[in-house]
mmCIF file of C-alpha atoms in Angstrom:
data_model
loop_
_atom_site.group_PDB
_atom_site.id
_atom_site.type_symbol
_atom_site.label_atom_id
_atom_site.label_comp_id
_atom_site.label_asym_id
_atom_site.label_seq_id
_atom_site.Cartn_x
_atom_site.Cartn_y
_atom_site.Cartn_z
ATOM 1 C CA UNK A 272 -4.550 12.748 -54.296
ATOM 2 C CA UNK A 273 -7.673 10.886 -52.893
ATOM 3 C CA UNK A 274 -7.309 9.215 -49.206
ATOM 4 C CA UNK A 275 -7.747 5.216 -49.521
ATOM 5 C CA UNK A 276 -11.468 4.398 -47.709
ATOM 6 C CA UNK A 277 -9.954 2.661 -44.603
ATOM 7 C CA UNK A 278 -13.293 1.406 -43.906
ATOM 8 C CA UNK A 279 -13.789 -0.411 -46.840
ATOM 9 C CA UNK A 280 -11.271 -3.399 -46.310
ATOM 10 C CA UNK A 281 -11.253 -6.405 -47.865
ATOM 11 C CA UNK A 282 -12.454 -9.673 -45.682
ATOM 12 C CA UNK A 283 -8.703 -10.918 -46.062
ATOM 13 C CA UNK A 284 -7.195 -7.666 -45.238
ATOM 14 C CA UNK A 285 -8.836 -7.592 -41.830
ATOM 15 C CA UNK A 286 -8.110 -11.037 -41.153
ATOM 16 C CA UNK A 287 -4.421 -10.466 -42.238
ATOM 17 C CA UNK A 288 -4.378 -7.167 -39.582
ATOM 18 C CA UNK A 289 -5.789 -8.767 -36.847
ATOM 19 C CA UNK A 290 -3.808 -11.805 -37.242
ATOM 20 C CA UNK A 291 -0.736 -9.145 -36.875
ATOM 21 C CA UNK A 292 -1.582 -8.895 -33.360
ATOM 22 C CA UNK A 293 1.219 -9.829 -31.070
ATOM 23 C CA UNK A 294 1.483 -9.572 -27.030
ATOM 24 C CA UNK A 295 5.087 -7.582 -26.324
ATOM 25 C CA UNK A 296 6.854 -7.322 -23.730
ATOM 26 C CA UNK A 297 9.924 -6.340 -24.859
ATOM 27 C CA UNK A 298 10.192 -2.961 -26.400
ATOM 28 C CA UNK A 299 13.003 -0.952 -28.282
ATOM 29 C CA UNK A 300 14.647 1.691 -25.724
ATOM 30 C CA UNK A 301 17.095 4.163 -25.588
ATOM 31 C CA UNK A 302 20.710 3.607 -25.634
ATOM 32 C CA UNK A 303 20.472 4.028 -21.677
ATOM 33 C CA UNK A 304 17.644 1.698 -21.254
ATOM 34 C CA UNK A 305 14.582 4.167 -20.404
ATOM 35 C CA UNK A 306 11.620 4.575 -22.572
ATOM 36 C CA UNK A 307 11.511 5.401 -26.388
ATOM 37 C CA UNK A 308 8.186 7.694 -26.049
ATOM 38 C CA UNK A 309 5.729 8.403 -28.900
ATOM 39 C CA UNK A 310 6.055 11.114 -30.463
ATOM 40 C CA UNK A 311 3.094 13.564 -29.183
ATOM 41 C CA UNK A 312 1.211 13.382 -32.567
ATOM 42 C CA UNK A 313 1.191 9.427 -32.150
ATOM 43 C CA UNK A 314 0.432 9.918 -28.324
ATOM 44 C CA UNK A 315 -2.313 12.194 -29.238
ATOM 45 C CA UNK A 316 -3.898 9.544 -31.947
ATOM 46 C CA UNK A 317 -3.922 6.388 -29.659
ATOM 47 C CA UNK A 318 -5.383 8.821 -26.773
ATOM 48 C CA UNK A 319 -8.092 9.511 -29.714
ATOM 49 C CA UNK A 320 -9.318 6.618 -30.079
ATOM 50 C CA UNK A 321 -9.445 5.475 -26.740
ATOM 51 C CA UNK A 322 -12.011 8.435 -26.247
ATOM 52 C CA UNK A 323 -13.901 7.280 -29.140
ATOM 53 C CA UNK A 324 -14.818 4.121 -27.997
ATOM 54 C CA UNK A 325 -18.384 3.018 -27.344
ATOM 55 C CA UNK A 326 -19.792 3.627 -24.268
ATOM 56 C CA UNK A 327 -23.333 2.965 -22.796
ATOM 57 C CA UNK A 328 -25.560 5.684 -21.723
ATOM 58 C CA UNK A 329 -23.569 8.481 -22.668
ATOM 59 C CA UNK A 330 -21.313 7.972 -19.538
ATOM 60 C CA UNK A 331 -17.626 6.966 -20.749
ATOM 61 C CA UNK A 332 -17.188 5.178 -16.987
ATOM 62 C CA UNK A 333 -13.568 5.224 -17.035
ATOM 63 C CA UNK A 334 -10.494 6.772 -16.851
ATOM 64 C CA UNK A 335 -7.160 6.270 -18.250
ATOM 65 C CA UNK A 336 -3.842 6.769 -16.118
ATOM 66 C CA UNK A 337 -0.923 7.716 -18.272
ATOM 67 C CA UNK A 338 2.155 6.748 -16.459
ATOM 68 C CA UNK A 339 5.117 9.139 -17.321
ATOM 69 C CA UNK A 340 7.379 9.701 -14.369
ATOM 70 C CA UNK A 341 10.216 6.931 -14.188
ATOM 71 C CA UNK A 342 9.942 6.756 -10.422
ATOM 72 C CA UNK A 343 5.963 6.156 -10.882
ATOM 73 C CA UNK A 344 6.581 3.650 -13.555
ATOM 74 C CA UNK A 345 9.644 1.601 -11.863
ATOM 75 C CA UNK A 346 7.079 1.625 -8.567
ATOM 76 C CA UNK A 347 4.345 0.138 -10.841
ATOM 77 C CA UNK A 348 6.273 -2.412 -12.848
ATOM 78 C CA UNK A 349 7.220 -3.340 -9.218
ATOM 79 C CA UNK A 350 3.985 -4.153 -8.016
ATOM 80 C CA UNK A 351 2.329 -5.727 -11.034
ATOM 81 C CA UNK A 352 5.623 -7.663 -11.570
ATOM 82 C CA UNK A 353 5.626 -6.979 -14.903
ATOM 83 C CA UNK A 354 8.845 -5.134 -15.668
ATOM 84 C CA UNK A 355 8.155 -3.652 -19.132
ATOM 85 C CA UNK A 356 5.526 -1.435 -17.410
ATOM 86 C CA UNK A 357 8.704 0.435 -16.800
ATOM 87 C CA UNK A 358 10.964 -0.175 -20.531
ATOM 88 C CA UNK A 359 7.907 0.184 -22.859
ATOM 89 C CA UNK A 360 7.426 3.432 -24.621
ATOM 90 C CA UNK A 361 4.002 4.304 -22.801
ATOM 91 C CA UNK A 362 2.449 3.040 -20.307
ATOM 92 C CA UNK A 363 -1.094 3.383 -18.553
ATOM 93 C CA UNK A 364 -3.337 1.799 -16.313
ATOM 94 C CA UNK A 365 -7.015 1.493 -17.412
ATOM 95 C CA UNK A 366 -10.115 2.422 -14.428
ATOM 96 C CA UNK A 367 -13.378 2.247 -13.934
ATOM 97 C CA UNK A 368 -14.627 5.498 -12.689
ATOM 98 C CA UNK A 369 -17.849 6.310 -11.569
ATOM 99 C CA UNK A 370 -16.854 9.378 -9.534
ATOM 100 C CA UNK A 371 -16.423 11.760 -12.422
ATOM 101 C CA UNK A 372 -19.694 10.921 -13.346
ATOM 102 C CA UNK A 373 -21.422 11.500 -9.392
ATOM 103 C CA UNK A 374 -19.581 15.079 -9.533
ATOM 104 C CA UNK A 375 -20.892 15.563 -12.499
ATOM 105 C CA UNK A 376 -24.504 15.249 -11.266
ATOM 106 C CA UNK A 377 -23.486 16.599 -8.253
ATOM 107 C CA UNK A 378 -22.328 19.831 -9.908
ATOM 108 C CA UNK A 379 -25.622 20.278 -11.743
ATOM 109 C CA UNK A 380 -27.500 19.860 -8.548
ATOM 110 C CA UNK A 381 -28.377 16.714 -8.399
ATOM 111 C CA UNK A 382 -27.041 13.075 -6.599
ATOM 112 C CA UNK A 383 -26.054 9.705 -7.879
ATOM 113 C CA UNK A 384 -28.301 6.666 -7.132
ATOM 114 C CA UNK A 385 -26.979 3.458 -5.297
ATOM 115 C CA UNK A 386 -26.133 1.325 -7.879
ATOM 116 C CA UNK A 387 -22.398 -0.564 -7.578
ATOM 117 C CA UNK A 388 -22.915 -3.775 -9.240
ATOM 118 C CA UNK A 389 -23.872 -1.497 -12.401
ATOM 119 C CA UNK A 390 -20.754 0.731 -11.645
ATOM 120 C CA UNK A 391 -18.498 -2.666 -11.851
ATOM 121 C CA UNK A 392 -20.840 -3.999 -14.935
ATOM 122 C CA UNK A 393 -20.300 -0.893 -17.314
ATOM 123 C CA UNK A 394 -17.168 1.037 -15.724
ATOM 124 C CA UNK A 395 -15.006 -2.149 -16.209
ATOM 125 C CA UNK A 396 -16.591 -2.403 -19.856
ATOM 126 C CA UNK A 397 -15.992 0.917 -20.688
ATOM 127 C CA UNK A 398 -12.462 0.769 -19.355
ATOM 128 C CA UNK A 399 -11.713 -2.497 -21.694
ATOM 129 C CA UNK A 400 -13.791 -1.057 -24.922
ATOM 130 C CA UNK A 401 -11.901 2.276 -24.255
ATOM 131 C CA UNK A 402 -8.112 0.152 -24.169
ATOM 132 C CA UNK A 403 -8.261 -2.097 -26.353
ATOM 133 C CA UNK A 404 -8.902 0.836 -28.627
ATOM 134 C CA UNK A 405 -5.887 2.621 -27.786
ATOM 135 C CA UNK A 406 -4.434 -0.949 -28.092
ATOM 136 C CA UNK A 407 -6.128 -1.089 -31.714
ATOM 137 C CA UNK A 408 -4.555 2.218 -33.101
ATOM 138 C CA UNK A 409 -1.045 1.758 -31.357
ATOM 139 C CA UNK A 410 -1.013 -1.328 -33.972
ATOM 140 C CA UNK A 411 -2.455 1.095 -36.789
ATOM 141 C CA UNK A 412 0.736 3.192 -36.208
ATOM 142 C CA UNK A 413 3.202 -0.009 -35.947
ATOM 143 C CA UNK A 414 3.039 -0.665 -32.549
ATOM 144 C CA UNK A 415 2.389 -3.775 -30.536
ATOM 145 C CA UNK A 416 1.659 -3.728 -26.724
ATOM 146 C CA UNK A 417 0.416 -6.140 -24.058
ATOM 147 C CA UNK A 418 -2.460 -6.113 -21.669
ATOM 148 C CA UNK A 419 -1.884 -6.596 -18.084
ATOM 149 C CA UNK A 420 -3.693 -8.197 -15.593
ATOM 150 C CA UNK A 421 -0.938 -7.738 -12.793
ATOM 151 C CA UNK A 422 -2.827 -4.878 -11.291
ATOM 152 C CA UNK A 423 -4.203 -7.402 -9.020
ATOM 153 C CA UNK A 424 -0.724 -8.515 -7.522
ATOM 154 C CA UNK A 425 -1.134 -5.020 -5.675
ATOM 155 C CA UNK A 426 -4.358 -3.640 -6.022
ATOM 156 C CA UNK A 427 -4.403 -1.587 -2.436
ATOM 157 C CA UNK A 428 -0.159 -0.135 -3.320
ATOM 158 C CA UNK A 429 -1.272 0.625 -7.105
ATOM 159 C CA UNK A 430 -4.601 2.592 -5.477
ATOM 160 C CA UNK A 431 -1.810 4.608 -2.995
ATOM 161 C CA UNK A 432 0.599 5.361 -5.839
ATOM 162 C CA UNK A 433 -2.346 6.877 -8.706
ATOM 163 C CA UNK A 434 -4.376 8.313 -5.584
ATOM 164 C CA UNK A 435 -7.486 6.648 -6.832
ATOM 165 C CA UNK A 436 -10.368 8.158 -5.131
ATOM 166 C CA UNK A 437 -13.470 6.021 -3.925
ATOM 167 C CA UNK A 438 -15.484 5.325 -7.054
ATOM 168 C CA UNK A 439 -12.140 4.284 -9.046
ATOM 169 C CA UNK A 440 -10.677 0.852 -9.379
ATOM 170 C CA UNK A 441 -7.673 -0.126 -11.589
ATOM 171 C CA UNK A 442 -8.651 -2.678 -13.831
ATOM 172 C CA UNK A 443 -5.919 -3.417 -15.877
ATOM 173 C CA UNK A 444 -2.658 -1.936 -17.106
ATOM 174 C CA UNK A 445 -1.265 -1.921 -20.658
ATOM 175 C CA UNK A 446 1.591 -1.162 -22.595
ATOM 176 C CA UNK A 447 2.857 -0.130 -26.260
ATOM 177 C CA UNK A 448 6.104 0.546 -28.082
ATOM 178 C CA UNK A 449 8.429 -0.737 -30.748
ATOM 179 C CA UNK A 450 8.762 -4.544 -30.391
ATOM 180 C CA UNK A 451 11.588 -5.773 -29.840
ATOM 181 C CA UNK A 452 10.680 -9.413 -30.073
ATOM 182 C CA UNK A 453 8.773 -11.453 -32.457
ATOM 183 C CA UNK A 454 6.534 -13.779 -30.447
ATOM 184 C CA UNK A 455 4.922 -16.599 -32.702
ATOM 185 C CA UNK A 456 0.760 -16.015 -33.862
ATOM 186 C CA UNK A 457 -0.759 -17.432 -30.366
ATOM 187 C CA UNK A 458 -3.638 -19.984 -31.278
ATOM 188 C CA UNK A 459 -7.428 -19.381 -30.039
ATOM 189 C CA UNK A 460 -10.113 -21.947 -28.838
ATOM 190 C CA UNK A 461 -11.981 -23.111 -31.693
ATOM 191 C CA UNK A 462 -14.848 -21.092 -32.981
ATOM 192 C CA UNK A 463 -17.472 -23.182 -32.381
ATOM 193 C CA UNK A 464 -16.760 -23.085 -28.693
ATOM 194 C CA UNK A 465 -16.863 -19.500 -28.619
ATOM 195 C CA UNK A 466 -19.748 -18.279 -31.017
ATOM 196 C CA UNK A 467 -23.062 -20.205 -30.674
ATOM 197 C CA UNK A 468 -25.922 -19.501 -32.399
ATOM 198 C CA UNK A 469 -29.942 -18.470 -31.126
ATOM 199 C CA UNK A 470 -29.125 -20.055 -27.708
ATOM 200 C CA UNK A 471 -25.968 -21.043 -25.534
ATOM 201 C CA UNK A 472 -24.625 -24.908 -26.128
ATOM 202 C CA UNK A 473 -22.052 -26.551 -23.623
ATOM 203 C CA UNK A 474 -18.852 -28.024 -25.972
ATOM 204 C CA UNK A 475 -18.593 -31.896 -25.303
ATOM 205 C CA UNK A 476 -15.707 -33.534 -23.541
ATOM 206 C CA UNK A 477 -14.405 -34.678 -26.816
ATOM 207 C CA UNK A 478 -14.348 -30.604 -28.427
ATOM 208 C CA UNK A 479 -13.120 -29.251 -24.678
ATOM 209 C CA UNK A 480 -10.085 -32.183 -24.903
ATOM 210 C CA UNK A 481 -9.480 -30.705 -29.016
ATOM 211 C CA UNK A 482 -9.235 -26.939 -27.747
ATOM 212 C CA UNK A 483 -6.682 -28.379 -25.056
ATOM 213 C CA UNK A 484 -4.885 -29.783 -27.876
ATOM 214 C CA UNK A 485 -5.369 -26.613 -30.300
ATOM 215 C CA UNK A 486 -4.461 -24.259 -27.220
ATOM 216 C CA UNK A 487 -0.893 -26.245 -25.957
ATOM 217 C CA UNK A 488 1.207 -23.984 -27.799
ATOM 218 C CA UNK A 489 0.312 -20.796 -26.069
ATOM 219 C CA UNK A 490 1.888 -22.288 -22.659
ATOM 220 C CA UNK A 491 5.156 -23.376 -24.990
ATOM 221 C CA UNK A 492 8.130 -22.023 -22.894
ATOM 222 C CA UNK A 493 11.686 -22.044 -24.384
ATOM 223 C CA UNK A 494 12.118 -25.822 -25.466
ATOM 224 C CA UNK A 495 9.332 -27.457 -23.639
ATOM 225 C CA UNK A 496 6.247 -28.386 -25.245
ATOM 226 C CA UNK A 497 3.249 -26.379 -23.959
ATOM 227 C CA UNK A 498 0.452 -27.911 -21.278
ATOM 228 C CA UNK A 499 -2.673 -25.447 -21.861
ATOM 229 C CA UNK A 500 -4.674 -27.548 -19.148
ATOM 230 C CA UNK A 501 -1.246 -26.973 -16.575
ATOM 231 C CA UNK A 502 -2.181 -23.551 -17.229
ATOM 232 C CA UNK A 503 -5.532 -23.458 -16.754
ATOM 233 C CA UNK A 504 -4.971 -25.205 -13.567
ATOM 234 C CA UNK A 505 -2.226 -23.244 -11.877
ATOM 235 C CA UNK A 506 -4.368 -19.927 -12.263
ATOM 236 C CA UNK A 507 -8.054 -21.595 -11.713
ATOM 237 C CA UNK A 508 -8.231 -24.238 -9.827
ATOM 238 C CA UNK A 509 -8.463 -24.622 -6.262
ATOM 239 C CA UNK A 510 -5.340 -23.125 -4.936
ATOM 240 C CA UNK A 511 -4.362 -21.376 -7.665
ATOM 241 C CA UNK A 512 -3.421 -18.045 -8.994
ATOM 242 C CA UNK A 513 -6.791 -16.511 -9.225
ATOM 243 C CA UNK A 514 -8.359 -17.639 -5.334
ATOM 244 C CA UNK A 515 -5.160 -15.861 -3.911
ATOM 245 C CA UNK A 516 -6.165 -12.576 -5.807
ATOM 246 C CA UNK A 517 -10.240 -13.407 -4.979
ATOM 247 C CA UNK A 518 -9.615 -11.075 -0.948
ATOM 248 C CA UNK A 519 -7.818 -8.543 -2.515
ATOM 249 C CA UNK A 520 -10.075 -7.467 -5.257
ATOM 250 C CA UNK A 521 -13.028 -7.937 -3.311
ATOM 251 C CA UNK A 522 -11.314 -5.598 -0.319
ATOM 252 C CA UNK A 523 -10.417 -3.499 -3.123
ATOM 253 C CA UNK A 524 -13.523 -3.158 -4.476
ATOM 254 C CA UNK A 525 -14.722 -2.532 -0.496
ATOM 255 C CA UNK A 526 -12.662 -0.143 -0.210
ATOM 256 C CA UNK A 527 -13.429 2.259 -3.538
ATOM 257 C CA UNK A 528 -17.164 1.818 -2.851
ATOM 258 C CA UNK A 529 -17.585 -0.640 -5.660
ATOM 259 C CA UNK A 530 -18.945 -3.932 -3.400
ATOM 260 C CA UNK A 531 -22.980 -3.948 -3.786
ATOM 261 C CA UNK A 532 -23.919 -5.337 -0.340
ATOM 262 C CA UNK A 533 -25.593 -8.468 0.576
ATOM 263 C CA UNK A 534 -29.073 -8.508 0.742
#
């Protein structure tokens, strides 16, 4: 029997699978309420192809954080207030990690340069390329998960509970299992907002007020009509969500020798 060529989709077949993608939160358990796991041949396939991801300059600057112990998880799920870190099947937070690679020099004689706005540039790109593959194949297998940015509603407790050495910071956590919800396809900005061509163009008033309009649903809850620009406002505008987090990650940051200093 020959294999099918999985990389020889049609155009409509990948727009049909990546339309599939949902952000779950709620995930089939066990009859006591703890974690349905993977099975270890799944486990060991998602893991896969989080280690194939691109990287740049042969350095793969991150690391990946499976959380298995309940008490780890509950502690976790506490302090990125997102409780499925604890229900879903598997859980991990995603870092970027420069110190593997300055031992690695180190243990071949040599030292790592100075160079922490490039740790931050590619370790936090390697992190997301290497997740969102893992992400990728967990929805191969039938899976859905959900990205989390709650890492920064704790940065310095989640740090204590991984013991994240200097040269580490948590970026982001995510989590896959067996949905057990069906959220609704969430809309995107319009295309032509997003992909410009030859050189960068600012959208007009007019096409900025249309994405508002295209983008209401996603901030739907229960019975009330969504408010995308409420949203937008509530995490990034002056006061909002993402000013409170601003001292934290940069102390964070500080404090894992990620922080290029001031000239």
């Amino acid at each position: 029997m020959t294999s099918p060529d999985l990389r020889r989709l049609s155009a409509d077949q990948v727009r049909a699978y990546f339309d599939g993608h949902r952000t779950v939160r709620q995930y089939v358990t066990q009859e006591d309420g703890s974690p349905l796991r993977l099975s270890a041949d799944h486990l060991d396939a998602v893991l896969h192809a989080a280690q194939r991801a691109p990287t740049d300059a042969t350095a793969q600057l991150y690391s990946v954080v499976h959380l298995v112990s309940p008490q780890v998880r509950a502690e976790a799920a506490r302090m990125t207030t997102n409780p499925h870190v604890a229900t879903a099947s598997e859980a991990f937070v995603l870092c970027a990690d420069v110190r593997r690679l300055a031992r690695t020099l180190e243990a071949g004689g040599a030292q790592s340069g100075h160079w922490p706005a490039v740790a931050v540039h590619f370790g936090i790109g390697d992190a997301v390329l290497a997740g969102q593959n893992l992400l990728t194949a967990a929805e191969m297998l039938g899976y859905q998960g959900c990205w989390i940015g709650g890492v920064l509603n704790d940065l310095d407790g989640l740090i204590d509970l991984l013991a994240l050495p200097q040269g580490v910071l948590p970026f982001a956590a995510l989590t896959i299992g067996q949905a057990a919800e069906q959220p609704p396809l969430r809309p995107r900005v319009p295309r032509p907002l997003v992909v410009h061509t030859d050189a960068y163009r600012d959208a007009t008033h007019e096409e900025l007020r249309e994405a508002v309009e295209v983008m209401n649903p996603i901030a739907a809850r229960r019975d009330e009509p969504g408010d995308w620009a409420r949203l937008l406002r509530a995490y990034f505008a002056p006061g909002g969500g993402m000013e409170k987090r601003e001292p934290a990650l940069e102390a964070a940051m500080k404090r894992q020798g990620l922080w290029a200093a001031e000239a």
